[in-house]
Structure formats: structure tokens, C-alpha cells
mmCIF file of C-alpha atoms and ligand atoms in Angstrom:
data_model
loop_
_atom_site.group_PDB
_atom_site.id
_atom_site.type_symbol
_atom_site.label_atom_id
_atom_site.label_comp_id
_atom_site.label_asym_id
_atom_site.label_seq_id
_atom_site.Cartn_x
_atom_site.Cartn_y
_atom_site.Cartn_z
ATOM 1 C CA UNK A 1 -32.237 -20.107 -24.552
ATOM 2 C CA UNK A 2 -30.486 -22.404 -27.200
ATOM 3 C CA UNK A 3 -27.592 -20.142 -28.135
ATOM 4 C CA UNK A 4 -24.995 -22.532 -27.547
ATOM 5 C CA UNK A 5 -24.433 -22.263 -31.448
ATOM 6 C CA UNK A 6 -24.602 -19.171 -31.844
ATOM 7 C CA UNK A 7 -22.098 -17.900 -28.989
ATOM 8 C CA UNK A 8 -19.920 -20.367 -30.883
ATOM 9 C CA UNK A 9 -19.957 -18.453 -34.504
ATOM 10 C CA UNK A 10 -20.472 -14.924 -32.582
ATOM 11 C CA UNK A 11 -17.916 -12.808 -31.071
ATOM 12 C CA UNK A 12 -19.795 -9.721 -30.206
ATOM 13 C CA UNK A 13 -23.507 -9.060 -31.275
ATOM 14 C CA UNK A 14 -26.196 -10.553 -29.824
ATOM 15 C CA UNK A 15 -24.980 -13.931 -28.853
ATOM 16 C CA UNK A 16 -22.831 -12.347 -26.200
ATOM 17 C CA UNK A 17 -26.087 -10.976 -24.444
ATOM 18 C CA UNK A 18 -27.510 -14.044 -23.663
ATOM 19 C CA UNK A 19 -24.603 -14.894 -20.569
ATOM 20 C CA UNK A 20 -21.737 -14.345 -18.856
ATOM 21 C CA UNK A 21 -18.833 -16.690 -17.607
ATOM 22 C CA UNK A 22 -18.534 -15.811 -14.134
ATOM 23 C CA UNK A 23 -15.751 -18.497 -13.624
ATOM 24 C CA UNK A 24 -13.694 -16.236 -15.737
ATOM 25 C CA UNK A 25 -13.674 -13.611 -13.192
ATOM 26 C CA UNK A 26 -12.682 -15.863 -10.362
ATOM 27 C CA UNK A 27 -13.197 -19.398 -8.860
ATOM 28 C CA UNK A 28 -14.872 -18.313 -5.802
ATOM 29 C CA UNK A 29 -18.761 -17.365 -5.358
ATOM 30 C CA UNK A 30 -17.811 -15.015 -2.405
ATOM 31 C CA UNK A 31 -15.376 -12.952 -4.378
ATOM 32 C CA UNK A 32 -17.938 -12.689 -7.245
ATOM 33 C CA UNK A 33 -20.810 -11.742 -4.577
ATOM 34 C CA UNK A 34 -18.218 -9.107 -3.151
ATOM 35 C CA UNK A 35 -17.606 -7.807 -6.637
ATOM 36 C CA UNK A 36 -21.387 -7.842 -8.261
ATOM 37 C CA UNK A 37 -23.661 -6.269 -9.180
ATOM 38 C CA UNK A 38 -21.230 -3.302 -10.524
ATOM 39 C CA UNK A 39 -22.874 -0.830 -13.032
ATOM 40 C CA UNK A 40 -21.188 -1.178 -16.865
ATOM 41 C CA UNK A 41 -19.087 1.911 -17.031
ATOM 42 C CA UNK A 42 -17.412 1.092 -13.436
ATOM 43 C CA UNK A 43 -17.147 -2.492 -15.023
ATOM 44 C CA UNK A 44 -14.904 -1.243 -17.924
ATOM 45 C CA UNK A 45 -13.037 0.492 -15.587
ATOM 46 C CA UNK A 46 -11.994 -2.964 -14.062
ATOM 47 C CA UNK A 47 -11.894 -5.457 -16.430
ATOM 48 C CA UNK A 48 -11.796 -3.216 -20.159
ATOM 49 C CA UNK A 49 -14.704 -3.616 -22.856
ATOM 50 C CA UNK A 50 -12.998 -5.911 -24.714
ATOM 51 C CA UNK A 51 -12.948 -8.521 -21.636
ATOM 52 C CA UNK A 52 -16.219 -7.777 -20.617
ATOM 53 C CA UNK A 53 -17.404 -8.368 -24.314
ATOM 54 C CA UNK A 54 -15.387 -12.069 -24.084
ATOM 55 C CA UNK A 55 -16.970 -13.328 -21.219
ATOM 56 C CA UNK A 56 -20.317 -12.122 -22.073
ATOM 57 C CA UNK A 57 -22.871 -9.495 -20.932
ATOM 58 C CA UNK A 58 -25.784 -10.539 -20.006
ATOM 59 C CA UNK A 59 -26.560 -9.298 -16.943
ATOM 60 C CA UNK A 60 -25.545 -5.396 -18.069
ATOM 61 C CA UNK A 61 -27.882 -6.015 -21.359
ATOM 62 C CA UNK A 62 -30.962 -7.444 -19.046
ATOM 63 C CA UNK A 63 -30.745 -4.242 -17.170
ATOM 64 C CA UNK A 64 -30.528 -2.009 -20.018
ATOM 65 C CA UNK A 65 -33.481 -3.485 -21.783
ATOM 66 C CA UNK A 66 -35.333 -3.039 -18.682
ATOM 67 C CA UNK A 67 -34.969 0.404 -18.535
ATOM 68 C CA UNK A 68 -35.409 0.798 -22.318
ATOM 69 C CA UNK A 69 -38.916 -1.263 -21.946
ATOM 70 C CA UNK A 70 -39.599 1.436 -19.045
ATOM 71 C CA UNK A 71 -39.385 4.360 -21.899
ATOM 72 C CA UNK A 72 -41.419 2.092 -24.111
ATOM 73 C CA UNK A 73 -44.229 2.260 -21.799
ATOM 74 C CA UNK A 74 -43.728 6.421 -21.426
ATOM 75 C CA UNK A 75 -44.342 6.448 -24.679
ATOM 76 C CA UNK A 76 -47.349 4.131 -24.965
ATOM 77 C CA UNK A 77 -45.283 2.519 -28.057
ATOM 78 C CA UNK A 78 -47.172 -0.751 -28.331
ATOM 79 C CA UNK A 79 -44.787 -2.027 -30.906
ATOM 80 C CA UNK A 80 -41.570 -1.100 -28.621
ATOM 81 C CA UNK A 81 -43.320 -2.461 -25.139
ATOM 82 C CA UNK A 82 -44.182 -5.800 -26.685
ATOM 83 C CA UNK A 83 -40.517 -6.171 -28.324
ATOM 84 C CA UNK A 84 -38.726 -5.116 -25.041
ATOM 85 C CA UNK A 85 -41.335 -7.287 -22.806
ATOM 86 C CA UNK A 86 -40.585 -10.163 -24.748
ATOM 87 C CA UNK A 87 -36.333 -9.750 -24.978
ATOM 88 C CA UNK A 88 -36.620 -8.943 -21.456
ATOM 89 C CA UNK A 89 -38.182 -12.425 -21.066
ATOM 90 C CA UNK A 90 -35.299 -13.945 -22.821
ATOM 91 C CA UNK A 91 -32.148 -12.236 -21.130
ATOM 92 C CA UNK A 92 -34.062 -13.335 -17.699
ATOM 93 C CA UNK A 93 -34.624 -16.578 -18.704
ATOM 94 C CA UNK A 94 -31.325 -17.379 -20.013
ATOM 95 C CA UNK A 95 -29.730 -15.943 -16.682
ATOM 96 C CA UNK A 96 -31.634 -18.347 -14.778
ATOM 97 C CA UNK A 97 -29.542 -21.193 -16.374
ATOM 98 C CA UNK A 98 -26.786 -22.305 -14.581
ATOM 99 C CA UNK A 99 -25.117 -23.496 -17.942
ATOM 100 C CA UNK A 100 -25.292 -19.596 -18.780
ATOM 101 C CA UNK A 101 -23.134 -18.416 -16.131
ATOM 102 C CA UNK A 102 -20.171 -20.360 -17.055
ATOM 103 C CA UNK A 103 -17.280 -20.894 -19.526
ATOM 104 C CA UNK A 104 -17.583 -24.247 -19.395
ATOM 105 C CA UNK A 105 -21.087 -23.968 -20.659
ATOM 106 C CA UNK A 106 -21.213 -27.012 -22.276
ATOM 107 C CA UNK A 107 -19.701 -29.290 -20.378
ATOM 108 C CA UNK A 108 -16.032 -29.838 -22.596
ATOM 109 C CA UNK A 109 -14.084 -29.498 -19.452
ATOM 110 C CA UNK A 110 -14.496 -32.827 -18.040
ATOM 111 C CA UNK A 111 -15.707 -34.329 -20.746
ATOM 112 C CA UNK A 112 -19.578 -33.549 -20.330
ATOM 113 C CA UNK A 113 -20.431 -32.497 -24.019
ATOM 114 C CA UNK A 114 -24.427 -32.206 -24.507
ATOM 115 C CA UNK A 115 -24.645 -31.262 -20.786
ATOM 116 C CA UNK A 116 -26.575 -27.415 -22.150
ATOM 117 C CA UNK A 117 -29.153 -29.236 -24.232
ATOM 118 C CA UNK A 118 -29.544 -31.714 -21.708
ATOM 119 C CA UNK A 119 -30.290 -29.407 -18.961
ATOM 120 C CA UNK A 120 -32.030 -26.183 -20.666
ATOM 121 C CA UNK A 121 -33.820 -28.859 -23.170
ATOM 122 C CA UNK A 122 -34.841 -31.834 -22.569
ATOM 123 C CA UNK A 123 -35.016 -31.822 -19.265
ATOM 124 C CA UNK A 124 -37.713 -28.849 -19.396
ATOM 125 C CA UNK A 125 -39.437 -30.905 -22.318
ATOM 126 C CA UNK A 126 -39.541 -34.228 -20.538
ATOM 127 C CA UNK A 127 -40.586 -32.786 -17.410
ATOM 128 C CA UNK A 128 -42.455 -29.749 -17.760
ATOM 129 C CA UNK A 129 -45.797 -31.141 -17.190
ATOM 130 C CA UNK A 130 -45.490 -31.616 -13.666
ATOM 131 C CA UNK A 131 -43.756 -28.489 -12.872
ATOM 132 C CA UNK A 132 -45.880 -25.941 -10.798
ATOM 133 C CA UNK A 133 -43.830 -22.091 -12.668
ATOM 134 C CA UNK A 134 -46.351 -20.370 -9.909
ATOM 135 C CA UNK A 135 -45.842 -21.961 -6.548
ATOM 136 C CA UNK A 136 -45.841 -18.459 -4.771
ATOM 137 C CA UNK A 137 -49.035 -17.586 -7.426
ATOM 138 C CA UNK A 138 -49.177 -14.889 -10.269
ATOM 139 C CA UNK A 139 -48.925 -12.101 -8.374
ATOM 140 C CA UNK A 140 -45.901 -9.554 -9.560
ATOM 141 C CA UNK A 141 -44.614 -7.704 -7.385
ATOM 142 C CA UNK A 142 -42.788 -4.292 -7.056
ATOM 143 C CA UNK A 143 -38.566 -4.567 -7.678
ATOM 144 C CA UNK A 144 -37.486 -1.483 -6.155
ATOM 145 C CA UNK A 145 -33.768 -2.498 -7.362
ATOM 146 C CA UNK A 146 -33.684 -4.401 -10.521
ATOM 147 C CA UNK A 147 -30.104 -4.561 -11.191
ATOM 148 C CA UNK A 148 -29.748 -6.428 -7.743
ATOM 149 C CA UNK A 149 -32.325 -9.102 -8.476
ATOM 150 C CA UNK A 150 -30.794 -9.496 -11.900
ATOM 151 C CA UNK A 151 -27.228 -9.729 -10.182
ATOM 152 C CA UNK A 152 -28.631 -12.173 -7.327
ATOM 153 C CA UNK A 153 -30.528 -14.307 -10.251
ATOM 154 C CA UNK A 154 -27.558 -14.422 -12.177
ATOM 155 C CA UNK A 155 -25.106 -15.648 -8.839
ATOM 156 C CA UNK A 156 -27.914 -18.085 -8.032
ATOM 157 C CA UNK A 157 -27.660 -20.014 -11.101
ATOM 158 C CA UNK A 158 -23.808 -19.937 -10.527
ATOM 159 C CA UNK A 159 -24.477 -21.487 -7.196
ATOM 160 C CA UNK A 160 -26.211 -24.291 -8.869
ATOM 161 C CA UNK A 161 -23.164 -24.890 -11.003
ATOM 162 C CA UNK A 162 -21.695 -27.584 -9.135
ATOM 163 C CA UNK A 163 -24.873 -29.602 -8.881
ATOM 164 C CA UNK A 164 -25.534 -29.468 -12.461
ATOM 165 C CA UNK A 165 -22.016 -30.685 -13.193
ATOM 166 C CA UNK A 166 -21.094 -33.221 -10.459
ATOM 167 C CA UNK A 167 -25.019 -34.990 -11.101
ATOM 168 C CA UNK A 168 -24.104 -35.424 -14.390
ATOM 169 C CA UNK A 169 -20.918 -37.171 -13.340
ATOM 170 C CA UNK A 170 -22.303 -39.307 -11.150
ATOM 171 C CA UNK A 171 -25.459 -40.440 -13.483
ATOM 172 C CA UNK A 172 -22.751 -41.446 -15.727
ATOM 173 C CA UNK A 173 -21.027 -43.529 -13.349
ATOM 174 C CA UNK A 174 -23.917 -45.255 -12.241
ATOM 175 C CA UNK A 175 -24.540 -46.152 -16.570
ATOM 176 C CA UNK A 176 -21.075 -47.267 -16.697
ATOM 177 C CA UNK A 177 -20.725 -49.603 -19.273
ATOM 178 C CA UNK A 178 -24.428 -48.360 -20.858
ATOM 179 C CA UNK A 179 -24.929 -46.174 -23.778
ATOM 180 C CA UNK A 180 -26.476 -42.985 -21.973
ATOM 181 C CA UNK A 181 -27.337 -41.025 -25.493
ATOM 182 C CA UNK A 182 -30.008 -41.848 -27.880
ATOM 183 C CA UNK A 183 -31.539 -40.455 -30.319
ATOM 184 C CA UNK A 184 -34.860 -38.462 -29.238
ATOM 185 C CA UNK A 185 -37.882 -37.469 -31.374
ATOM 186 C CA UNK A 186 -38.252 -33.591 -30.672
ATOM 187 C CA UNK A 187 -41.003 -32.052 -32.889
ATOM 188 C CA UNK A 188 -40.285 -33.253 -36.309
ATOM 189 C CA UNK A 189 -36.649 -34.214 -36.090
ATOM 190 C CA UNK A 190 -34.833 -37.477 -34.388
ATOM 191 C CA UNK A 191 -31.542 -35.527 -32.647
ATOM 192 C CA UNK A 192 -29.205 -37.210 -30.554
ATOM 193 C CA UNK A 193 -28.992 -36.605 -26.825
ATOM 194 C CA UNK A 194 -29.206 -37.954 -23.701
ATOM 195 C CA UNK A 195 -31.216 -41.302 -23.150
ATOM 196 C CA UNK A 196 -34.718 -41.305 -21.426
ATOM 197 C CA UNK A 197 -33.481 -43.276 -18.736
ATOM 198 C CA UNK A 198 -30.104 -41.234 -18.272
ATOM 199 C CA UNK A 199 -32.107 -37.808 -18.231
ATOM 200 C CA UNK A 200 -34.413 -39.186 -15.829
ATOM 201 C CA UNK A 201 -31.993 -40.635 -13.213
ATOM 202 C CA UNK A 202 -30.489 -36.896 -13.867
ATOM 203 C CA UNK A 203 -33.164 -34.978 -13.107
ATOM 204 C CA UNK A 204 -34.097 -37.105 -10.295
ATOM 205 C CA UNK A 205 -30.648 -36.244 -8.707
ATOM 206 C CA UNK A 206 -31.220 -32.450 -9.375
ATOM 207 C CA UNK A 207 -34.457 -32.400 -6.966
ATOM 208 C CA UNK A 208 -36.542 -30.427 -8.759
ATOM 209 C CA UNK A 209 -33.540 -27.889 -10.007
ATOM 210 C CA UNK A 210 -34.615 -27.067 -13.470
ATOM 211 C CA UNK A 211 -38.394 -26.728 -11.735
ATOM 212 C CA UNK A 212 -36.843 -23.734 -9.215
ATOM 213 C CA UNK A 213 -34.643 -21.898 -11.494
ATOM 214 C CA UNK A 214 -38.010 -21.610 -14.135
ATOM 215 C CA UNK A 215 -40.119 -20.523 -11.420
ATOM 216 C CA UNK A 216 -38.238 -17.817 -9.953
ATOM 217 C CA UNK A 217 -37.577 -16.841 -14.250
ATOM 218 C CA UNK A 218 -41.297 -16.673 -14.281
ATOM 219 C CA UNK A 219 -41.954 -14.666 -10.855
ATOM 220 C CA UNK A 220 -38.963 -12.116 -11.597
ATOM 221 C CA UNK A 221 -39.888 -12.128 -15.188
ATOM 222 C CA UNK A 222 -43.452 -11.053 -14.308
ATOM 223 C CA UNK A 223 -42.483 -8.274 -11.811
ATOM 224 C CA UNK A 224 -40.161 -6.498 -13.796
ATOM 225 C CA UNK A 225 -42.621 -6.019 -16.751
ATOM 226 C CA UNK A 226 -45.117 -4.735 -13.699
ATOM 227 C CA UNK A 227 -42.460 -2.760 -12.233
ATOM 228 C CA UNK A 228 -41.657 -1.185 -15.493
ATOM 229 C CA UNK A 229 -44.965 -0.058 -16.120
ATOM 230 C CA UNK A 230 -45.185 1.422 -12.841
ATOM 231 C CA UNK A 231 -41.566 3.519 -13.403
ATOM 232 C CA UNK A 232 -43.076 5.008 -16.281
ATOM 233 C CA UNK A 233 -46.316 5.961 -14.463
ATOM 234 C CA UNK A 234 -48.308 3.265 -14.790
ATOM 235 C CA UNK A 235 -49.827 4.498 -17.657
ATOM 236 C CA UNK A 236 -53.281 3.278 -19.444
ATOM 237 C CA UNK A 237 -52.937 0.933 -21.858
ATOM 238 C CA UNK A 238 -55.357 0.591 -24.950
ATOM 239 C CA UNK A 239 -56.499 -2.980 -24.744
ATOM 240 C CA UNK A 240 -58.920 -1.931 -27.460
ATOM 241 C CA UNK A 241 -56.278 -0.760 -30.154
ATOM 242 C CA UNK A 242 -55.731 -2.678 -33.154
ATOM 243 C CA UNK A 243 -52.841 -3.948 -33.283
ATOM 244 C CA UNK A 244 -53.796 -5.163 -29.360
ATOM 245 C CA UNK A 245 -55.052 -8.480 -30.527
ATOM 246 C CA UNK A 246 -53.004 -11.024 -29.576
ATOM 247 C CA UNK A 247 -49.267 -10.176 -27.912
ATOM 248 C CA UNK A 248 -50.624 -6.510 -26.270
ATOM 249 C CA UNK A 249 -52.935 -8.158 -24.574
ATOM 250 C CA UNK A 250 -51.026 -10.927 -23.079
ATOM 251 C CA UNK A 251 -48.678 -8.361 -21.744
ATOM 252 C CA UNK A 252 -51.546 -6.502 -20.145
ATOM 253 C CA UNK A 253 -53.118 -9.362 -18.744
ATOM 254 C CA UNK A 254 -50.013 -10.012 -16.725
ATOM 255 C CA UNK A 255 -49.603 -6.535 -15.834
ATOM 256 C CA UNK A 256 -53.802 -6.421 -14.708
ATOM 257 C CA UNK A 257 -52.346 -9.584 -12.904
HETATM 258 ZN ZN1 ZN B 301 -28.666 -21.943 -23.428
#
């Protein structure tokens, strides 16, 4: 989910996969739920390639890769199924993050630099303990149209937009005249971001945001893999194979799920 980099050094390629700046298309959330979901090739009708490659894509490439992990399983192609299973993870993922739905995706508009680490990061990594990802269970279910629960994951992080941004501004209000970065151990490395205390009183204002967006990642994650396997048949899958070991059978173990 850390691409912020990389959609800075990439102009098409993969880093342009990973979101799409909604607010480019237009201010308001009704026009964009009046517009989307729309299907690529009606897409370049409207708004050219070019544009649509500028403001990112992610939603068009989440759907593709779904359908390409559905021929993956037609073909019983372990190596293709776990590849597509696990990029489908990622384009879902990232589409669950608010931050990923926006040109102002880091915050530079008002001032709110750090705001994507802050939110997709360390948040998650302070907090994740006492997150429940299953509060519905692990049960995957059937997504008889994908491209509209990719579409209505992608406008419900959008929704969340103006939380994330106006939280921040007020945490920082309420530090006024307090350093609110620091410099955090993460793994190995001491990097500079948000204080404890500041991403605390932040996530506290969110009300278990970051918690909600994960869990439905998780749950819609889950039942498109399922419903994937199902389009193609629901074919048997070799637990026993080989090269099953470790990855294979995590995938299956969802899908037996
Ligand atoms: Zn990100």
C-alpha cells in the first residue's frame, strides 16, 4: 500500500494501478456515484486514455485482475492463481484507503504532508492489535457483480475523505505550539513521522476508521477469491501438489473457508 513514492517517479506502469483521484473528476460524491462504476472502454470514451492514465486506474485494473485470476483457476495454473490472488489482495486493499482515492493523497494541499504514512502506516501498526478484520466472521460470500463492489469500495473510501483530512486538522490544532512528529522505531530503522501521542489523539478522532475500511478489505478481499473460483467452476484444487506447500494452501484454506 506504500506507493506514495513510487506514483511520484511513475507516470504509467504499475504505480498508476494502485489508485485513482476521484477529486479530479469532480468535487461532488453524488456526481461521481452518478457517473461510476463505468466499464474502461466507455471510460476512454469520456475522459481519453491519457486522462484516465493521469489520475490513476485502479479500480479498472482490480477488475481486470479479477477476471484474469478467474482464468487462472480454469486452468488449474497454481503459479498464475497464487500471483493473481495475491495482486488482487493489493489493488483491494489499496482501494480501501481513503488517501488512495484522491489527488491530494498526501496531504500537500493544506499543508498536511505525512498524512498517507500516517494513516495507511502507523496507524495500522500502532493499532492493529486490537482490531477485530472479521467482525461479520470468515465466511466469503458470493459477489454476483464485482465491478460494483469494487466501484462502491472505492466511493466509500472517498466518503471518508473529509474525516481523514479535517481530524488531522483539528489534532493539530489541539498540539498547537507542540512538536507533533518524532522519530519512530519501525523494524530496524528510526523514520520520522507523526508522534505517539499525535497519532493516538488521531486515531481516537477517526472512531475506529482505519479498523472499518481493513475489515471490509478483508471480507471483499476474501469473497472475490471465492467468487472467482466459483466463475471458473469451482474446480478441485490439488492441496497435495508440490509446489502446494505454503502460499497454495493458504489460498485454499480461505476458499474451503
Ligand atoms: Zn498508499
Amino acid at each position: 500500500m506504500n506507493d506514495a513514492d513510487l506514483r511520484k517517479h511513475t507516470v504509467s506502469g504499475e504505480g498508476i494501478r494502485h489508485y485513482i483521484d476521484l477529486d479530479r473528476y469532480s468535487p461532488s460524491l453524488d456526481t461521481l456515484h452518478s457517473w461510476f462504476p463505468i466499464g474502461y472502454d466507455e471510460a476512454i470514451q469520456h475522459w481519453s486514455e491519457d486522462s484516465l492514465h493521469a489520475h490513476g486506474i485502479g479500480p479498472w485494473h482490480a477488475s481486470s485482475t479479477y477476471r484474469r485470476l478467474i482464468g487462472a483457476f480454469d486452468r488449474k495454473n497454481e503459479a498464475a492463481i497464487l500471483r493473481l490472488a495475491v495482486d488482487l489482495a493489493h489493488y483491494i486493499s489499496d482501494l480501501h484507503v481513503p488517501l488512495h482515492t484522491s489527488g491530494n493523497y498526501d496531504g500537500k494541499q493544506a499543508a498536511q504532508n505525512g498524512i498517507h504514512a500516517l494513516w495507511e502506516t502507523q496507524l495500522p501498526e500502532a493499532f492493529m492489535a486490537d482490531y477485530n478484520l472479521f467482525p461479520t466472521g470468515p465466511q466469503a460470500l458470493w459477489i454476483e457483480r464485482p465491478d460494483d463492489l469494487i466501484w462502491q469500495s472505492v466511493l466509500e473510501s472517498h466518503a471518508c475523505l473529509d474525516s481523514v483530512f479535517s481530524f488531522e486538522q483539528q489534532t493539530r490544532a489541539s498540539f498547537e505550539g507542540q512538536r507533533i512528529d518524532a522519530y519512530v522505531e519501525r523494524g530496524r530503522v528510526r523514520q520520522l513521522m507523526r508522534s505517539p501521542a499525535f497519532a493516538a489523539h488521531y486515531h481516537a478522532a477517526l472512531d475506529g476508521q482505519v479498523e472499518r475500511r481493513m475489515a471490509a478489505a478483508c471480507h471483499r478481499v476474501s469473497s472475490l477469491w471465492y467468487s472467482a473460483w466459483i466463475e471458473a467452476g469451482a474446480p478441485a484444487l490439488d492441496v497435495q501438489a508440490p509446489a502446494a506447500r505454503t502460499g497454495w494452501k493458504k489460498v485454499v484454506d480461505w476458499l474451503i473457508k
